[in-house]
Amino acid sequence: MGSAFIFKAIHPDQELCKQATFAAEQEVRRVEELISSWKTTSQTSDINQHAGIKAVKVDLELFSLIKRAIKISQLTDGAFDLTFASADRIWRFDGSMTHLPDSQTVRASVANIDFQAIQLNDSDTSVFLPLKGMKIGFGGIGKGYAANRAKSVMQAMGIKNGLVNAGGDLICWGKEEQGGDWHIGIADPLNKKAMLAWLVINDLAVVTSGDYERYTLIEDQKYAHIINPHTGYPVQGVSSVSIFCPDTELADGLATAIFVLGPIKGIGLLDQLIGIEGLVVDQEGKLFSSKGLNLHYYQESSPANKPIKKIGRSHEK
């Protein structure tokens, strides 16, 4: 999936730990074969190859994943969109871009993005993309789903304490090695070498989307890799979004969506959801948090060691 996966099993039986982590790795590889749009043999690629031609029957597992992704799209008014894979690749975040694409090109790049156009048939679990050139892709929730599956496999083998880190999409359960709850740090998007905050969790997923890993600079303006599916332009004004909830797949999708929605609309949405919390850091270093979030904040942040600014209902310890 283009990311490093880390599996951690805690159990007195070391042989069982080895077997469980190996089984988790195999499960992630199985999921990749199912959902990857890069592999021409996957069912996802089959759906995309037949866009505008015919419906494709798929496994119930993939059908259900698509259904759940559409629900996230509906919940976020399309800020997360499974059909974002249809977008033309006009943005490059490898340092090679020297100027912005023209507005007409940007508008045309997102013409085939529309999750509402996906046609699902429950009777035979078939999927039809009605527009030629339309595609679906699981870049926004695929790692989260794979992390969920790896966790389930390890638990089924008797691993009551463990952790899966899917390229930064993290879920842990039970206790860590010393028997306490897990301590998880949240990176400072303004200073990658520093931690902004930390929290103590048990049986929870933590997913962060940020603008500090993949971006391009054009005329001293930063453009991050998260693109608004409605406009075709990279999202501006947000540095990172962290989502905390029991499900890695859901946290994965919401992290992208809240990044697109921005701090005000994003936190407003999270405050309506039960059991889901979030933290948004804007590009000025201001923090916006959902009403139930209980983080332990470090006293200072950013390369200049300026005190962090907490906006909204953040809870300092």
PDB file of C-alpha atoms in Angstrom:
ATOM      1  CA  MET A   1       0.000   0.000   0.000  1.00  0.00           C
ATOM      2  CA  GLY A   2       3.007   2.251  -0.303  1.00  0.00           C
ATOM      3  CA  SER A   3       3.439   2.453   3.471  1.00  0.00           C
ATOM      4  CA  ALA A   4       5.347   0.682   6.198  1.00  0.00           C
ATOM      5  CA  PHE A   5       3.219  -1.500   8.483  1.00  0.00           C
ATOM      6  CA  ILE A   6       4.262  -2.320  12.055  1.00  0.00           C
ATOM      7  CA  PHE A   7       2.619  -5.152  13.998  1.00  0.00           C
ATOM      8  CA  LYS A   8       3.131  -5.521  17.722  1.00  0.00           C
ATOM      9  CA  ALA A   9       1.848  -8.562  19.629  1.00  0.00           C
ATOM     10  CA  ILE A  10       2.231  -8.792  23.403  1.00  0.00           C
ATOM     11  CA  HIS A  11       1.873 -12.283  24.855  1.00  0.00           C
ATOM     12  CA  PRO A  12       3.980 -14.625  27.043  1.00  0.00           C
ATOM     13  CA  ASP A  13       4.126 -17.131  24.171  1.00  0.00           C
ATOM     14  CA  GLN A  14       6.730 -15.666  21.802  1.00  0.00           C
ATOM     15  CA  GLU A  15       6.005 -18.244  19.137  1.00  0.00           C
ATOM     16  CA  LEU A  16       2.358 -17.203  19.132  1.00  0.00           C
ATOM     17  CA  CYS A  17       3.466 -13.577  18.752  1.00  0.00           C
ATOM     18  CA  LYS A  18       5.518 -14.485  15.685  1.00  0.00           C
ATOM     19  CA  GLN A  19       2.640 -16.426  14.176  1.00  0.00           C
ATOM     20  CA  ALA A  20       0.168 -13.623  14.868  1.00  0.00           C
ATOM     21  CA  THR A  21       2.300 -10.870  13.358  1.00  0.00           C
ATOM     22  CA  PHE A  22       2.992 -13.026  10.299  1.00  0.00           C
ATOM     23  CA  ALA A  23      -0.742 -13.701   9.917  1.00  0.00           C
ATOM     24  CA  ALA A  24      -1.440  -9.964  10.240  1.00  0.00           C
ATOM     25  CA  GLU A  25       1.064  -9.216   7.487  1.00  0.00           C
ATOM     26  CA  GLN A  26      -0.535 -11.807   5.217  1.00  0.00           C
ATOM     27  CA  GLU A  27      -3.957 -10.325   5.883  1.00  0.00           C
ATOM     28  CA  VAL A  28      -2.762  -6.858   4.865  1.00  0.00           C
ATOM     29  CA  ARG A  29      -1.340  -8.303   1.649  1.00  0.00           C
ATOM     30  CA  ARG A  30      -4.697 -10.014   0.982  1.00  0.00           C
ATOM     31  CA  VAL A  31      -6.551  -6.736   1.498  1.00  0.00           C
ATOM     32  CA  GLU A  32      -4.151  -4.977  -0.849  1.00  0.00           C
ATOM     33  CA  GLU A  33      -4.866  -7.542  -3.578  1.00  0.00           C
ATOM     34  CA  LEU A  34      -8.571  -6.777  -3.180  1.00  0.00           C
ATOM     35  CA  ILE A  35      -8.640  -2.984  -3.000  1.00  0.00           C
ATOM     36  CA  SER A  36      -5.541  -1.769  -4.841  1.00  0.00           C
ATOM     37  CA  SER A  37      -6.320   0.289  -7.932  1.00  0.00           C
ATOM     38  CA  TRP A  38      -2.673  -0.104  -9.006  1.00  0.00           C
ATOM     39  CA  LYS A  39      -2.907  -3.862  -9.359  1.00  0.00           C
ATOM     40  CA  THR A  40      -4.647  -4.685 -12.632  1.00  0.00           C
ATOM     41  CA  THR A  41      -5.882  -8.018 -11.247  1.00  0.00           C
ATOM     42  CA  SER A  42      -7.792  -6.517  -8.313  1.00  0.00           C
ATOM     43  CA  GLN A  43     -11.565  -6.268  -8.211  1.00  0.00           C
ATOM     44  CA  THR A  44     -11.217  -2.513  -7.725  1.00  0.00           C
ATOM     45  CA  SER A  45      -9.302  -2.236 -11.001  1.00  0.00           C
ATOM     46  CA  ASP A  46     -11.970  -4.368 -12.674  1.00  0.00           C
ATOM     47  CA  ILE A  47     -14.633  -1.873 -11.581  1.00  0.00           C
ATOM     48  CA  ASN A  48     -12.587   1.044 -12.929  1.00  0.00           C
ATOM     49  CA  GLN A  49     -11.760  -0.670 -16.220  1.00  0.00           C
ATOM     50  CA  HIS A  50     -15.471  -1.185 -16.901  1.00  0.00           C
ATOM     51  CA  ALA A  51     -16.599   2.350 -16.007  1.00  0.00           C
ATOM     52  CA  GLY A  52     -19.257   3.478 -18.462  1.00  0.00           C
ATOM     53  CA  ILE A  53     -19.479  -0.061 -19.865  1.00  0.00           C
ATOM     54  CA  LYS A  54     -21.043  -2.469 -17.394  1.00  0.00           C
ATOM     55  CA  ALA A  55     -21.533  -3.351 -13.741  1.00  0.00           C
ATOM     56  CA  VAL A  56     -18.954  -5.600 -12.086  1.00  0.00           C
ATOM     57  CA  LYS A  57     -19.834  -8.238  -9.507  1.00  0.00           C
ATOM     58  CA  VAL A  58     -17.473  -8.118  -6.525  1.00  0.00           C
ATOM     59  CA  ASP A  59     -16.979  -9.912  -3.215  1.00  0.00           C
ATOM     60  CA  LEU A  60     -19.278  -8.881  -0.385  1.00  0.00           C
ATOM     61  CA  GLU A  61     -16.236  -7.626   1.522  1.00  0.00           C
ATOM     62  CA  LEU A  62     -15.382  -5.046  -1.146  1.00  0.00           C
ATOM     63  CA  PHE A  63     -19.042  -4.204  -1.737  1.00  0.00           C
ATOM     64  CA  SER A  64     -19.503  -3.465   1.972  1.00  0.00           C
ATOM     65  CA  LEU A  65     -16.328  -1.354   2.082  1.00  0.00           C
ATOM     66  CA  ILE A  66     -17.602   0.749  -0.818  1.00  0.00           C
ATOM     67  CA  LYS A  67     -20.936   1.186   0.963  1.00  0.00           C
ATOM     68  CA  ARG A  68     -19.204   2.389   4.126  1.00  0.00           C
ATOM     69  CA  ALA A  69     -17.019   4.781   2.127  1.00  0.00           C
ATOM     70  CA  ILE A  70     -20.118   6.288   0.524  1.00  0.00           C
ATOM     71  CA  LYS A  71     -21.612   6.824   3.991  1.00  0.00           C
ATOM     72  CA  ILE A  72     -18.517   8.823   4.980  1.00  0.00           C
ATOM     73  CA  SER A  73     -18.943  10.860   1.789  1.00  0.00           C
ATOM     74  CA  GLN A  74     -22.579  11.529   2.652  1.00  0.00           C
ATOM     75  CA  LEU A  75     -21.683  12.457   6.229  1.00  0.00           C
ATOM     76  CA  THR A  76     -19.044  14.943   5.068  1.00  0.00           C
ATOM     77  CA  ASP A  77     -20.920  16.371   2.055  1.00  0.00           C
ATOM     78  CA  GLY A  78     -18.314  14.949  -0.284  1.00  0.00           C
ATOM     79  CA  ALA A  79     -15.253  16.322   1.522  1.00  0.00           C
ATOM     80  CA  PHE A  80     -14.225  12.663   1.429  1.00  0.00           C
ATOM     81  CA  ASP A  81     -15.047  11.087  -1.925  1.00  0.00           C
ATOM     82  CA  LEU A  82     -14.251   7.551  -3.020  1.00  0.00           C
ATOM     83  CA  THR A  83     -14.271   8.683  -6.661  1.00  0.00           C
ATOM     84  CA  PHE A  84     -11.430  11.148  -6.072  1.00  0.00           C
ATOM     85  CA  ALA A  85      -9.356   8.551  -7.915  1.00  0.00           C
ATOM     86  CA  SER A  86     -11.028   9.954 -11.060  1.00  0.00           C
ATOM     87  CA  ALA A  87      -9.110  13.228 -10.737  1.00  0.00           C
ATOM     88  CA  ASP A  88      -6.496  14.070 -13.339  1.00  0.00           C
ATOM     89  CA  ARG A  89      -3.002  14.082 -11.841  1.00  0.00           C
ATOM     90  CA  ILE A  90      -2.198  17.718 -12.507  1.00  0.00           C
ATOM     91  CA  TRP A  91      -0.501  18.317  -9.146  1.00  0.00           C
ATOM     92  CA  ARG A  92       2.966  16.960  -8.377  1.00  0.00           C
ATOM     93  CA  PHE A  93       4.467  17.025  -4.911  1.00  0.00           C
ATOM     94  CA  ASP A  94       7.998  15.965  -5.775  1.00  0.00           C
ATOM     95  CA  GLY A  95       9.402  19.478  -6.179  1.00  0.00           C
ATOM     96  CA  SER A  96       9.073  19.490  -9.974  1.00  0.00           C
ATOM     97  CA  MET A  97       6.150  21.954 -10.206  1.00  0.00           C
ATOM     98  CA  THR A  98       7.196  25.555 -10.883  1.00  0.00           C
ATOM     99  CA  HIS A  99       3.832  27.200 -11.560  1.00  0.00           C
ATOM    100  CA  LEU A 100       0.138  26.692 -10.850  1.00  0.00           C
ATOM    101  CA  PRO A 101      -2.058  24.969 -13.427  1.00  0.00           C
ATOM    102  CA  ASP A 102      -4.625  27.264 -15.063  1.00  0.00           C
ATOM    103  CA  SER A 103      -8.118  27.380 -13.562  1.00  0.00           C
ATOM    104  CA  GLN A 104      -9.759  25.660 -16.543  1.00  0.00           C
ATOM    105  CA  THR A 105      -7.399  22.692 -16.199  1.00  0.00           C
ATOM    106  CA  VAL A 106      -8.106  22.491 -12.468  1.00  0.00           C
ATOM    107  CA  ARG A 107     -11.883  22.493 -13.008  1.00  0.00           C
ATOM    108  CA  ALA A 108     -11.630  19.819 -15.671  1.00  0.00           C
ATOM    109  CA  SER A 109      -9.446  17.639 -13.422  1.00  0.00           C
ATOM    110  CA  VAL A 110     -12.328  16.957 -11.013  1.00  0.00           C
ATOM    111  CA  ALA A 111     -15.150  16.639 -13.552  1.00  0.00           C
ATOM    112  CA  ASN A 112     -15.621  12.898 -12.940  1.00  0.00           C
ATOM    113  CA  ILE A 113     -15.628  13.074  -9.148  1.00  0.00           C
ATOM    114  CA  ASP A 114     -19.107  12.269  -7.841  1.00  0.00           C
ATOM    115  CA  PHE A 115     -19.692   9.593  -5.215  1.00  0.00           C
ATOM    116  CA  GLN A 116     -23.450   9.949  -5.707  1.00  0.00           C
ATOM    117  CA  ALA A 117     -23.121   8.540  -9.235  1.00  0.00           C
ATOM    118  CA  ILE A 118     -21.875   5.150  -8.001  1.00  0.00           C
ATOM    119  CA  GLN A 119     -24.548   2.499  -8.623  1.00  0.00           C
ATOM    120  CA  LEU A 120     -24.693  -0.431  -6.197  1.00  0.00           C
ATOM    121  CA  ASN A 121     -26.844  -3.521  -6.634  1.00  0.00           C
ATOM    122  CA  ASP A 122     -27.398  -5.339  -3.346  1.00  0.00           C
ATOM    123  CA  SER A 123     -28.953  -8.385  -4.976  1.00  0.00           C
ATOM    124  CA  ASP A 124     -25.756  -9.435  -6.740  1.00  0.00           C
ATOM    125  CA  THR A 125     -23.153  -7.170  -5.021  1.00  0.00           C
ATOM    126  CA  SER A 126     -22.294  -5.459  -8.290  1.00  0.00           C
ATOM    127  CA  VAL A 127     -20.827  -1.990  -8.752  1.00  0.00           C
ATOM    128  CA  PHE A 128     -21.269   0.289 -11.759  1.00  0.00           C
ATOM    129  CA  LEU A 129     -19.498   3.567 -12.491  1.00  0.00           C
ATOM    130  CA  PRO A 130     -21.704   5.222 -15.134  1.00  0.00           C
ATOM    131  CA  LEU A 131     -19.164   7.708 -16.476  1.00  0.00           C
ATOM    132  CA  LYS A 132     -16.295   6.756 -18.745  1.00  0.00           C
ATOM    133  CA  GLY A 133     -13.092   7.673 -16.923  1.00  0.00           C
ATOM    134  CA  MET A 134     -14.660   7.508 -13.464  1.00  0.00           C
ATOM    135  CA  LYS A 135     -12.638   5.569 -10.908  1.00  0.00           C
ATOM    136  CA  ILE A 136     -12.800   4.590  -7.265  1.00  0.00           C
ATOM    137  CA  GLY A 137      -9.779   4.372  -5.000  1.00  0.00           C
ATOM    138  CA  PHE A 138      -9.148   3.555  -1.364  1.00  0.00           C
ATOM    139  CA  GLY A 139      -6.248   5.898  -0.695  1.00  0.00           C
ATOM    140  CA  GLY A 140      -8.349   7.643   1.957  1.00  0.00           C
ATOM    141  CA  ILE A 141      -9.464   4.600   3.965  1.00  0.00           C
ATOM    142  CA  GLY A 142      -7.534   1.597   2.655  1.00  0.00           C
ATOM    143  CA  LYS A 143      -4.766   1.628   5.260  1.00  0.00           C
ATOM    144  CA  GLY A 144      -7.334   2.085   8.003  1.00  0.00           C
ATOM    145  CA  TYR A 145      -9.352  -0.887   6.790  1.00  0.00           C
ATOM    146  CA  ALA A 146      -6.205  -3.015   6.537  1.00  0.00           C
ATOM    147  CA  ALA A 147      -5.247  -2.039  10.099  1.00  0.00           C
ATOM    148  CA  ASN A 148      -8.681  -3.086  11.342  1.00  0.00           C
ATOM    149  CA  ARG A 149      -8.366  -6.441   9.609  1.00  0.00           C
ATOM    150  CA  ALA A 150      -4.847  -7.045  10.955  1.00  0.00           C
ATOM    151  CA  LYS A 151      -6.063  -6.317  14.465  1.00  0.00           C
ATOM    152  CA  SER A 152      -9.005  -8.731  14.067  1.00  0.00           C
ATOM    153  CA  VAL A 153      -6.714 -11.520  12.841  1.00  0.00           C
ATOM    154  CA  MET A 154      -4.317 -11.064  15.768  1.00  0.00           C
ATOM    155  CA  GLN A 155      -7.133 -10.959  18.305  1.00  0.00           C
ATOM    156  CA  ALA A 156      -8.675 -14.126  16.842  1.00  0.00           C
ATOM    157  CA  MET A 157      -5.350 -15.872  17.466  1.00  0.00           C
ATOM    158  CA  GLY A 158      -5.407 -14.925  21.163  1.00  0.00           C
ATOM    159  CA  ILE A 159      -3.419 -11.667  21.140  1.00  0.00           C
ATOM    160  CA  LYS A 160      -5.259  -9.613  23.757  1.00  0.00           C
ATOM    161  CA  ASN A 161      -2.697  -6.794  23.773  1.00  0.00           C
ATOM    162  CA  GLY A 162      -1.238  -5.325  20.627  1.00  0.00           C
ATOM    163  CA  LEU A 163      -0.754  -2.518  18.160  1.00  0.00           C
ATOM    164  CA  VAL A 164      -0.924  -2.015  14.400  1.00  0.00           C
ATOM    165  CA  ASN A 165       0.681   1.034  12.805  1.00  0.00           C
ATOM    166  CA  ALA A 166      -0.291   1.349   9.147  1.00  0.00           C
ATOM    167  CA  GLY A 167       1.962   4.125   7.928  1.00  0.00           C
ATOM    168  CA  GLY A 168       0.775   6.418  10.714  1.00  0.00           C
ATOM    169  CA  ASP A 169      -2.769   5.048  10.965  1.00  0.00           C
ATOM    170  CA  LEU A 170      -2.536   3.486  14.384  1.00  0.00           C
ATOM    171  CA  ILE A 171      -4.791   1.244  16.430  1.00  0.00           C
ATOM    172  CA  CYS A 172      -3.968  -0.407  19.741  1.00  0.00           C
ATOM    173  CA  TRP A 173      -5.848  -2.620  22.166  1.00  0.00           C
ATOM    174  CA  GLY A 174      -5.350  -4.067  25.609  1.00  0.00           C
ATOM    175  CA  LYS A 175      -2.219  -2.951  27.465  1.00  0.00           C
ATOM    176  CA  GLU A 176       1.389  -2.181  26.518  1.00  0.00           C
ATOM    177  CA  GLU A 177       4.351  -4.299  27.702  1.00  0.00           C
ATOM    178  CA  GLN A 178       4.479  -2.950  31.257  1.00  0.00           C
ATOM    179  CA  GLY A 179       0.759  -3.466  31.757  1.00  0.00           C
ATOM    180  CA  GLY A 180      -0.334   0.162  31.473  1.00  0.00           C
ATOM    181  CA  ASP A 181      -2.408   1.963  28.884  1.00  0.00           C
ATOM    182  CA  TRP A 182      -0.785   3.088  25.656  1.00  0.00           C
ATOM    183  CA  HIS A 183       0.828   6.533  25.489  1.00  0.00           C
ATOM    184  CA  ILE A 184       0.554   8.092  22.026  1.00  0.00           C
ATOM    185  CA  GLY A 185       2.224  11.320  20.916  1.00  0.00           C
ATOM    186  CA  ILE A 186       0.798  13.795  18.379  1.00  0.00           C
ATOM    187  CA  ALA A 187       3.415  15.351  16.106  1.00  0.00           C
ATOM    188  CA  ASP A 188       3.759  19.125  15.883  1.00  0.00           C
ATOM    189  CA  PRO A 189       3.104  19.983  12.203  1.00  0.00           C
ATOM    190  CA  LEU A 190       5.208  23.144  12.570  1.00  0.00           C
ATOM    191  CA  ASN A 191       8.189  21.207  13.907  1.00  0.00           C
ATOM    192  CA  LYS A 192       8.413  17.572  12.838  1.00  0.00           C
ATOM    193  CA  LYS A 193      11.051  16.856  15.505  1.00  0.00           C
ATOM    194  CA  ALA A 194       8.714  17.853  18.336  1.00  0.00           C
ATOM    195  CA  MET A 195       5.532  16.500  19.891  1.00  0.00           C
ATOM    196  CA  LEU A 196       2.551  18.809  20.193  1.00  0.00           C
ATOM    197  CA  ALA A 197       0.575  16.744  22.683  1.00  0.00           C
ATOM    198  CA  TRP A 198       0.082  13.235  24.004  1.00  0.00           C
ATOM    199  CA  LEU A 199      -2.747  11.104  25.294  1.00  0.00           C
ATOM    200  CA  VAL A 200      -3.333   7.847  27.119  1.00  0.00           C
ATOM    201  CA  ILE A 201      -5.527   5.415  25.219  1.00  0.00           C
ATOM    202  CA  ASN A 202      -6.911   1.904  25.347  1.00  0.00           C
ATOM    203  CA  ASP A 203      -8.704   0.195  22.460  1.00  0.00           C
ATOM    204  CA  LEU A 204      -8.594   3.256  20.234  1.00  0.00           C
ATOM    205  CA  ALA A 205      -7.420   4.327  16.787  1.00  0.00           C
ATOM    206  CA  VAL A 206      -5.409   7.490  16.154  1.00  0.00           C
ATOM    207  CA  VAL A 207      -5.038   8.801  12.598  1.00  0.00           C
ATOM    208  CA  THR A 208      -3.310  12.042  11.571  1.00  0.00           C
ATOM    209  CA  SER A 209      -3.305  13.767   8.186  1.00  0.00           C
ATOM    210  CA  GLY A 210      -0.761  16.546   7.725  1.00  0.00           C
ATOM    211  CA  ASP A 211       0.703  18.975   5.209  1.00  0.00           C
ATOM    212  CA  TYR A 212       4.293  18.466   6.341  1.00  0.00           C
ATOM    213  CA  GLU A 213       5.230  15.268   4.482  1.00  0.00           C
ATOM    214  CA  ARG A 214       4.110  15.775   0.868  1.00  0.00           C
ATOM    215  CA  TYR A 215       3.838  19.295  -0.505  1.00  0.00           C
ATOM    216  CA  THR A 216       5.209  21.637  -3.129  1.00  0.00           C
ATOM    217  CA  LEU A 217       6.338  25.265  -2.916  1.00  0.00           C
ATOM    218  CA  ILE A 218       5.320  27.601  -5.733  1.00  0.00           C
ATOM    219  CA  GLU A 219       6.269  31.267  -5.416  1.00  0.00           C
ATOM    220  CA  ASP A 220       6.883  30.720  -1.689  1.00  0.00           C
ATOM    221  CA  GLN A 221       3.344  29.384  -1.212  1.00  0.00           C
ATOM    222  CA  LYS A 222       2.918  25.911   0.249  1.00  0.00           C
ATOM    223  CA  TYR A 223       0.523  23.493  -1.472  1.00  0.00           C
ATOM    224  CA  ALA A 224      -0.067  20.199   0.356  1.00  0.00           C
ATOM    225  CA  HIS A 225      -1.087  16.878  -1.190  1.00  0.00           C
ATOM    226  CA  ILE A 226      -4.642  16.850   0.206  1.00  0.00           C
ATOM    227  CA  ILE A 227      -6.885  18.225  -2.532  1.00  0.00           C
ATOM    228  CA  ASN A 228     -10.430  19.499  -2.174  1.00  0.00           C
ATOM    229  CA  PRO A 229     -12.521  17.202  -4.419  1.00  0.00           C
ATOM    230  CA  HIS A 230     -15.013  20.039  -5.030  1.00  0.00           C
ATOM    231  CA  THR A 231     -12.485  22.576  -6.329  1.00  0.00           C
ATOM    232  CA  GLY A 232      -9.468  20.567  -7.485  1.00  0.00           C
ATOM    233  CA  TYR A 233      -7.095  22.793  -5.517  1.00  0.00           C
ATOM    234  CA  PRO A 234      -4.907  21.741  -2.566  1.00  0.00           C
ATOM    235  CA  VAL A 235      -6.449  22.601   0.798  1.00  0.00           C
ATOM    236  CA  GLN A 236      -5.099  25.785   2.350  1.00  0.00           C
ATOM    237  CA  GLY A 237      -5.050  26.913   5.983  1.00  0.00           C
ATOM    238  CA  VAL A 238      -4.794  23.527   7.729  1.00  0.00           C
ATOM    239  CA  SER A 239      -1.542  21.906   8.881  1.00  0.00           C
ATOM    240  CA  SER A 240      -2.803  18.712  10.493  1.00  0.00           C
ATOM    241  CA  VAL A 241      -5.898  16.822  11.586  1.00  0.00           C
ATOM    242  CA  SER A 242      -5.875  14.042  14.175  1.00  0.00           C
ATOM    243  CA  ILE A 243      -8.908  11.808  14.670  1.00  0.00           C
ATOM    244  CA  PHE A 244      -9.477   9.550  17.682  1.00  0.00           C
ATOM    245  CA  CYS A 245     -12.101   6.813  17.548  1.00  0.00           C
ATOM    246  CA  PRO A 246     -12.395   3.005  17.955  1.00  0.00           C
ATOM    247  CA  ASP A 247     -12.291   2.297  14.196  1.00  0.00           C
ATOM    248  CA  THR A 248      -9.191   2.971  12.077  1.00  0.00           C
ATOM    249  CA  GLU A 249     -11.082   2.904   8.785  1.00  0.00           C
ATOM    250  CA  LEU A 250     -13.526   5.575   9.934  1.00  0.00           C
ATOM    251  CA  ALA A 251     -10.758   7.656  11.506  1.00  0.00           C
ATOM    252  CA  ASP A 252      -8.812   7.458   8.239  1.00  0.00           C
ATOM    253  CA  GLY A 253     -11.695   8.769   6.147  1.00  0.00           C
ATOM    254  CA  LEU A 254     -12.641  11.474   8.630  1.00  0.00           C
ATOM    255  CA  ALA A 255      -9.068  12.767   8.916  1.00  0.00           C
ATOM    256  CA  THR A 256      -9.063  13.529   5.188  1.00  0.00           C
ATOM    257  CA  ALA A 257     -12.580  14.974   5.256  1.00  0.00           C
ATOM    258  CA  ILE A 258     -11.972  17.259   8.243  1.00  0.00           C
ATOM    259  CA  PHE A 259      -8.774  18.508   6.580  1.00  0.00           C
ATOM    260  CA  VAL A 260     -10.894  19.553   3.582  1.00  0.00           C
ATOM    261  CA  LEU A 261     -13.739  20.993   5.684  1.00  0.00           C
ATOM    262  CA  GLY A 262     -11.387  23.122   7.775  1.00  0.00           C
ATOM    263  CA  PRO A 263     -11.315  23.726  11.542  1.00  0.00           C
ATOM    264  CA  ILE A 264     -14.714  25.375  12.044  1.00  0.00           C
ATOM    265  CA  LYS A 265     -16.897  23.097   9.932  1.00  0.00           C
ATOM    266  CA  GLY A 266     -14.741  20.085  10.769  1.00  0.00           C
ATOM    267  CA  ILE A 267     -14.934  20.444  14.540  1.00  0.00           C
ATOM    268  CA  GLY A 268     -18.630  21.307  14.221  1.00  0.00           C
ATOM    269  CA  LEU A 269     -19.167  17.946  12.515  1.00  0.00           C
ATOM    270  CA  LEU A 270     -17.088  16.003  15.059  1.00  0.00           C
ATOM    271  CA  ASP A 271     -19.069  17.516  17.936  1.00  0.00           C
ATOM    272  CA  GLN A 272     -22.178  15.851  16.490  1.00  0.00           C
ATOM    273  CA  LEU A 273     -20.610  12.388  16.400  1.00  0.00           C
ATOM    274  CA  ILE A 274     -20.641  10.072  19.416  1.00  0.00           C
ATOM    275  CA  GLY A 275     -17.355   8.454  20.411  1.00  0.00           C
ATOM    276  CA  ILE A 276     -15.260  10.379  17.874  1.00  0.00           C
ATOM    277  CA  GLU A 277     -12.920  13.234  18.784  1.00  0.00           C
ATOM    278  CA  GLY A 278     -10.501  15.352  16.794  1.00  0.00           C
ATOM    279  CA  LEU A 279      -7.788  17.991  16.853  1.00  0.00           C
ATOM    280  CA  VAL A 280      -7.122  20.467  14.037  1.00  0.00           C
ATOM    281  CA  VAL A 281      -3.985  22.593  13.808  1.00  0.00           C
ATOM    282  CA  ASP A 282      -4.142  25.484  11.355  1.00  0.00           C
ATOM    283  CA  GLN A 283      -1.160  26.912   9.502  1.00  0.00           C
ATOM    284  CA  GLU A 284      -0.680  29.570  12.178  1.00  0.00           C
ATOM    285  CA  GLY A 285      -0.329  26.939  14.888  1.00  0.00           C
ATOM    286  CA  LYS A 286      -3.769  27.501  16.408  1.00  0.00           C
ATOM    287  CA  LEU A 287      -5.496  24.453  17.842  1.00  0.00           C
ATOM    288  CA  PHE A 288      -9.146  23.537  17.450  1.00  0.00           C
ATOM    289  CA  SER A 289     -10.475  20.527  19.335  1.00  0.00           C
ATOM    290  CA  SER A 290     -13.764  18.691  19.707  1.00  0.00           C
ATOM    291  CA  LYS A 291     -15.636  19.057  22.978  1.00  0.00           C
ATOM    292  CA  GLY A 292     -14.786  15.640  24.421  1.00  0.00           C
ATOM    293  CA  LEU A 293     -11.077  15.542  23.606  1.00  0.00           C
ATOM    294  CA  ASN A 294      -8.762  15.205  26.588  1.00  0.00           C
ATOM    295  CA  LEU A 295      -5.156  15.743  25.495  1.00  0.00           C
ATOM    296  CA  HIS A 296      -2.038  16.448  27.517  1.00  0.00           C
ATOM    297  CA  TYR A 297      -0.425  19.462  25.870  1.00  0.00           C
ATOM    298  CA  TYR A 298       3.261  20.278  25.947  1.00  0.00           C
ATOM    299  CA  GLN A 299       3.923  23.778  27.148  1.00  0.00           C
ATOM    300  CA  GLU A 300       5.775  24.937  24.060  1.00  0.00           C
ATOM    301  CA  SER A 301       5.647  24.185  20.368  1.00  0.00           C
ATOM    302  CA  SER A 302       7.093  25.219  17.003  1.00  0.00           C
ATOM    303  CA  PRO A 303      10.712  25.820  16.028  1.00  0.00           C
ATOM    304  CA  ALA A 304      10.598  29.279  17.618  1.00  0.00           C
ATOM    305  CA  ASN A 305       9.484  27.749  20.939  1.00  0.00           C
ATOM    306  CA  LYS A 306       6.424  29.941  21.018  1.00  0.00           C
ATOM    307  CA  PRO A 307       3.564  28.918  23.338  1.00  0.00           C
ATOM    308  CA  ILE A 308       0.884  27.037  21.465  1.00  0.00           C
ATOM    309  CA  LYS A 309      -2.447  28.755  20.982  1.00  0.00           C
ATOM    310  CA  LYS A 310      -5.503  26.740  21.917  1.00  0.00           C
ATOM    311  CA  ILE A 311      -8.724  27.735  20.212  1.00  0.00           C
ATOM    312  CA  GLY A 312     -12.171  26.418  21.033  1.00  0.00           C
ATOM    313  CA  ARG A 313     -12.899  23.671  23.512  1.00  0.00           C
ATOM    314  CA  SER A 314      -9.510  22.132  24.016  1.00  0.00           C
ATOM    315  CA  HIS A 315      -8.754  20.484  27.344  1.00  0.00           C
ATOM    316  CA  GLU A 316      -5.317  21.180  28.777  1.00  0.00           C
ATOM    317  CA  LYS A 317      -3.649  18.967  31.376  1.00  0.00           C
TER     318      LYS A 317
END
